[in-house]
Amino acid sequence: EVQLVESGGGLVKPGGSLRLSCSVSGFSLSSHSMNWVRQAPGKGLEWVASISSSSGDAYYADSVKGRFTLSKDNSKNSVFLEMNSLRAEDTAIYYCARDAWVAAHFLDHWGQGTLVSVSS
Amino acid sequence: EIVLTQTPATLSLSPGGRATLSCRASQSVGSNLAWYQQRPGRAPRLLIYDASNRATGIPARFSGSGSGTDFTLIISSLEPEDFAIYYCQVRSIWPPKDTFGQGTKLEI
């Protein structure tokens, strides 16, 4: 069974840092790219970042580029989102999601999310 | 950059009714479109991928259609658990980036 479990969320002051983790089971990170998607309170879904299964290359939304860093440890079945210089507008539930594809890419499994609150 | 526009923003129907949700892309995306359902307090769930393929475990009352710029999600006979928010999503080829529509809230 595929499972994704996020952790590491919490309350942080503006300008602070936080590291989110996504622990996966039921599949290999060397076979599936991974994504982070966030949802601000009462708002829609916003893609944040993705990391390639093969190359480990990471890609970011413009809103977080230069502040967030996505990495993974295949041996630990975990993906990490390092978030620096946090702003109030980064407040959201952060979901990790597995990338899948047939003819095109989509997100076929999601974690339950972890809440990040940025406030003084 | 691809923009997805979902209509209507809110759809009010009754159980047993038929729901038609639309998603329009700002440029052609072929069949590269997925639909997700999000119930209150829950993570999103994949419903449809590649515009018309139901994901594993999704009931047959959900169907997707369309290609190019215009896509439709139909729920043929609404069950109480179907009242939720629905999002469409597209993946850009390069750089790899997902774009979501703003969502359609399906309410009783």
Tab-separated table of C-alpha atoms in Angstrom:
chain	number	residue	atom	x	y	z
A	1	GLU	CA	0.000	0.000	0.000
A	2	VAL	CA	1.304	3.417	-0.954
A	3	GLN	CA	1.571	5.816	1.992
A	4	LEU	CA	2.956	9.309	2.376
A	5	VAL	CA	3.328	10.924	5.782
A	6	GLU	CA	4.385	14.534	6.219
A	7	SER	CA	5.910	15.966	9.359
A	8	GLY	CA	7.803	19.010	10.558
A	9	GLY	CA	5.154	21.689	10.352
A	10	GLY	CA	4.616	24.226	13.088
A	11	LEU	CA	4.604	27.881	14.080
A	12	VAL	CA	7.584	29.970	13.010
A	13	LYS	CA	8.332	33.694	13.007
A	14	PRO	CA	8.735	35.653	9.769
A	15	GLY	CA	12.249	35.215	8.483
A	16	GLY	CA	12.596	31.878	10.221
A	17	SER	CA	13.230	28.399	8.868
A	18	LEU	CA	11.505	25.057	8.931
A	19	ARG	CA	12.232	21.632	7.497
A	20	LEU	CA	9.389	19.437	6.322
A	21	SER	CA	9.750	15.713	5.801
A	22	CYS	CA	7.705	13.300	3.748
A	23	SER	CA	8.188	9.654	4.602
A	24	VAL	CA	6.976	7.249	1.954
A	25	SER	CA	6.258	3.535	1.828
A	26	GLY	CA	4.931	1.091	-0.728
A	27	PHE	CA	7.090	2.406	-3.576
A	28	SER	CA	10.598	3.601	-4.348
A	29	LEU	CA	11.705	7.215	-4.665
A	30	SER	CA	13.991	6.096	-7.468
A	31	SER	CA	10.899	5.248	-9.526
A	32	HIS	CA	8.646	8.213	-8.826
A	33	SER	CA	9.248	11.925	-8.777
A	34	MET	CA	7.788	13.737	-5.789
A	35	ASN	CA	6.024	17.030	-5.355
A	36	TRP	CA	4.990	19.480	-2.654
A	37	VAL	CA	1.702	21.291	-3.019
A	38	ARG	CA	0.414	23.833	-0.523
A	39	GLN	CA	-2.946	25.278	0.372
A	40	ALA	CA	-3.286	28.562	2.202
A	41	PRO	CA	-6.248	28.834	4.596
A	42	GLY	CA	-9.478	28.948	2.596
A	43	LYS	CA	-7.597	29.031	-0.710
A	44	GLY	CA	-6.902	26.689	-3.594
A	45	LEU	CA	-3.986	24.403	-4.375
A	46	GLU	CA	-0.565	25.802	-5.301
A	47	TRP	CA	2.282	23.668	-6.596
A	48	VAL	CA	5.489	24.414	-4.688
A	49	ALA	CA	8.270	22.148	-5.908
A	50	SER	CA	9.147	18.804	-7.431
A	51	ILE	CA	12.160	16.512	-7.443
A	52	SER	CA	13.066	14.117	-10.218
A	53	SER	CA	13.167	10.406	-9.431
A	54	SER	CA	16.232	9.781	-11.574
A	55	SER	CA	18.404	12.883	-11.573
A	56	GLY	CA	17.382	14.342	-8.241
A	57	ASP	CA	16.987	17.708	-9.966
A	58	ALA	CA	14.521	19.979	-8.208
A	59	TYR	CA	12.164	22.559	-9.657
A	60	TYR	CA	10.407	25.368	-7.829
A	61	ALA	CA	7.517	27.751	-8.113
A	62	ASP	CA	8.609	31.343	-8.593
A	63	SER	CA	7.045	32.210	-5.228
A	64	VAL	CA	9.543	30.036	-3.327
A	65	LYS	CA	12.572	29.957	-5.622
A	66	GLY	CA	15.741	30.886	-3.774
A	67	ARG	CA	14.127	30.321	-0.357
A	68	PHE	CA	13.057	26.660	-0.448
A	69	THR	CA	15.256	23.650	-1.170
A	70	LEU	CA	13.912	20.213	-2.017
A	71	SER	CA	15.996	17.087	-1.506
A	72	LYS	CA	15.533	13.389	-0.960
A	73	ASP	CA	17.201	10.349	0.550
A	74	ASN	CA	16.210	7.251	-1.392
A	75	SER	CA	17.722	4.942	1.223
A	76	LYS	CA	15.546	6.505	3.917
A	77	ASN	CA	12.462	6.715	1.689
A	78	SER	CA	12.143	10.370	2.558
A	79	VAL	CA	11.799	13.716	0.861
A	80	PHE	CA	12.740	16.981	2.572
A	81	LEU	CA	11.614	20.545	2.001
A	82	GLU	CA	13.918	23.074	3.610
A	83	MET	CA	12.127	26.399	3.951
A	84	ASN	CA	14.078	29.572	4.730
A	85	SER	CA	13.218	33.259	4.928
A	86	LEU	CA	9.621	32.331	5.647
A	87	ARG	CA	6.908	34.898	5.065
A	88	ALA	CA	3.346	35.235	6.276
A	89	GLU	CA	2.155	34.236	2.816
A	90	ASP	CA	3.881	30.865	3.207
A	91	THR	CA	1.283	29.942	5.827
A	92	ALA	CA	-0.475	26.867	4.466
A	93	ILE	CA	-1.025	23.161	4.711
A	94	TYR	CA	1.826	21.501	2.849
A	95	TYR	CA	1.076	18.234	1.086
A	96	CYS	CA	3.579	15.878	-0.455
A	97	ALA	CA	2.296	14.020	-3.475
A	98	ARG	CA	3.615	11.228	-5.654
A	99	ASP	CA	4.114	11.836	-9.337
A	100	ALA	CA	2.722	9.300	-11.777
A	101	TRP	CA	2.300	9.228	-15.527
A	102	VAL	CA	0.621	7.409	-18.368
A	103	ALA	CA	0.372	9.809	-21.264
A	104	ALA	CA	0.905	12.797	-18.974
A	105	HIS	CA	1.930	13.480	-15.396
A	106	PHE	CA	-0.471	13.642	-12.477
A	107	LEU	CA	-0.401	13.297	-8.690
A	108	ASP	CA	-1.812	9.928	-7.750
A	109	HIS	CA	-1.156	9.696	-4.009
A	110	TRP	CA	-1.135	12.460	-1.414
A	111	GLY	CA	-0.156	12.687	2.222
A	112	GLN	CA	-2.455	14.086	4.879
A	113	GLY	CA	-0.574	17.382	5.000
A	114	THR	CA	1.331	19.330	7.621
A	115	LEU	CA	0.439	22.856	8.712
A	116	VAL	CA	2.992	25.636	8.539
A	117	SER	CA	2.070	28.907	10.256
A	118	VAL	CA	4.295	31.951	9.844
A	119	SER	CA	3.438	34.637	12.354
A	120	SER	CA	5.098	36.890	14.883
B	1	GLU	CA	2.488	30.062	-18.538
B	2	ILE	CA	-0.676	27.982	-18.681
B	3	VAL	CA	-3.692	29.318	-16.811
B	4	LEU	CA	-6.637	27.073	-15.941
B	5	THR	CA	-10.051	28.657	-15.458
B	6	GLN	CA	-12.766	26.611	-13.774
B	7	THR	CA	-16.460	27.356	-14.032
B	8	PRO	CA	-18.693	27.769	-12.218
B	9	ALA	CA	-17.011	28.828	-8.986
B	10	THR	CA	-19.883	27.295	-7.037
B	11	LEU	CA	-22.456	24.756	-8.157
B	12	SER	CA	-25.532	24.080	-6.049
B	13	LEU	CA	-27.290	20.791	-6.711
B	14	SER	CA	-29.218	18.090	-4.907
B	15	PRO	CA	-28.290	14.469	-4.279
B	16	GLY	CA	-29.211	12.423	-7.320
B	17	GLY	CA	-28.586	15.353	-9.623
B	18	ARG	CA	-26.074	15.643	-12.435
B	19	ALA	CA	-23.054	17.909	-12.075
B	20	THR	CA	-21.133	19.387	-14.983
B	21	LEU	CA	-17.855	21.139	-14.135
B	22	SER	CA	-15.702	22.918	-16.685
B	23	CYS	CA	-11.991	23.678	-16.937
B	24	ARG	CA	-10.539	25.834	-19.693
B	25	ALA	CA	-6.815	26.119	-20.436
B	26	SER	CA	-5.229	29.304	-21.765
B	27	GLN	CA	-3.412	27.255	-24.415
B	28	SER	CA	-3.745	23.766	-25.795
B	29	VAL	CA	-2.631	21.056	-23.378
B	30	GLY	CA	-3.679	18.054	-25.465
B	31	SER	CA	-5.097	15.480	-23.043
B	32	ASN	CA	-2.695	16.485	-20.291
B	33	LEU	CA	-5.306	17.255	-17.624
B	34	ALA	CA	-6.248	15.733	-14.314
B	35	TRP	CA	-9.128	16.263	-11.891
B	36	TYR	CA	-8.976	16.079	-8.101
B	37	GLN	CA	-11.605	16.043	-5.382
B	38	GLN	CA	-11.044	17.629	-1.998
B	39	ARG	CA	-13.477	17.028	0.823
B	40	PRO	CA	-13.440	19.382	3.820
B	41	GLY	CA	-10.416	18.829	6.022
B	42	ARG	CA	-8.999	16.171	3.714
B	43	ALA	CA	-6.153	15.925	1.251
B	44	PRO	CA	-6.964	16.089	-2.456
B	45	ARG	CA	-7.728	12.797	-4.194
B	46	LEU	CA	-7.047	11.969	-7.813
B	47	LEU	CA	-10.240	11.323	-9.782
B	48	ILE	CA	-9.341	11.535	-13.471
B	49	TYR	CA	-6.035	11.551	-15.335
B	50	ASP	CA	-5.182	12.110	-18.997
B	51	ALA	CA	-8.506	13.953	-19.301
B	52	SER	CA	-10.754	10.894	-19.340
B	53	ASN	CA	-9.279	7.990	-17.363
B	54	ARG	CA	-10.701	7.231	-13.961
B	55	ALA	CA	-8.157	6.621	-11.227
B	56	THR	CA	-8.152	3.388	-9.281
B	57	GLY	CA	-11.216	3.004	-7.092
B	58	ILE	CA	-13.118	5.965	-8.525
B	59	PRO	CA	-16.809	5.188	-9.130
B	60	ALA	CA	-18.158	5.086	-12.665
B	61	ARG	CA	-20.456	8.046	-12.005
B	62	PHE	CA	-17.370	10.244	-12.450
B	63	SER	CA	-16.356	10.857	-16.049
B	64	GLY	CA	-13.976	13.248	-17.736
B	65	SER	CA	-13.813	14.457	-21.300
B	66	GLY	CA	-12.186	17.046	-23.498
B	67	SER	CA	-8.905	17.862	-25.178
B	68	GLY	CA	-7.007	20.922	-26.263
B	69	THR	CA	-8.346	23.791	-24.165
B	70	ASP	CA	-11.791	22.672	-22.967
B	71	PHE	CA	-12.413	19.933	-20.433
B	72	THR	CA	-15.428	18.674	-18.520
B	73	LEU	CA	-15.944	16.609	-15.384
B	74	ILE	CA	-19.383	15.050	-15.057
B	75	ILE	CA	-20.793	13.414	-11.968
B	76	SER	CA	-23.833	11.575	-13.233
B	77	SER	CA	-25.831	10.984	-10.047
B	78	LEU	CA	-24.642	12.878	-6.996
B	79	GLU	CA	-24.055	11.050	-3.750
B	80	PRO	CA	-23.817	12.953	-0.438
B	81	GLU	CA	-20.050	12.352	-0.303
B	82	ASP	CA	-19.561	14.028	-3.693
B	83	PHE	CA	-20.205	17.507	-2.296
B	84	ALA	CA	-16.678	18.848	-2.194
B	85	ILE	CA	-14.274	21.099	-4.081
B	86	TYR	CA	-12.954	19.955	-7.454
B	87	TYR	CA	-9.698	21.088	-9.046
B	88	CYS	CA	-8.260	20.585	-12.497
B	89	GLN	CA	-4.496	20.407	-12.992
B	90	VAL	CA	-2.014	20.443	-15.850
B	91	ARG	CA	1.704	19.714	-15.954
B	92	SER	CA	3.946	21.986	-18.032
B	93	ILE	CA	6.640	20.127	-19.911
B	94	TRP	CA	9.499	22.518	-19.257
B	95	PRO	CA	10.260	23.597	-16.733
B	96	PRO	CA	8.243	20.933	-14.968
B	97	LYS	CA	5.517	22.759	-13.128
B	98	ASP	CA	1.967	21.954	-12.078
B	99	THR	CA	-0.814	24.467	-12.453
B	100	PHE	CA	-4.174	24.098	-10.730
B	101	GLY	CA	-7.461	25.729	-11.513
B	102	GLN	CA	-8.999	27.826	-8.774
B	103	GLY	CA	-11.547	25.122	-7.963
B	104	THR	CA	-15.294	24.552	-8.223
B	105	LYS	CA	-17.199	24.102	-4.999
B	106	LEU	CA	-20.035	21.624	-5.357
B	107	GLU	CA	-22.540	22.288	-2.610
B	108	ILE	CA	-25.890	20.864	-1.597
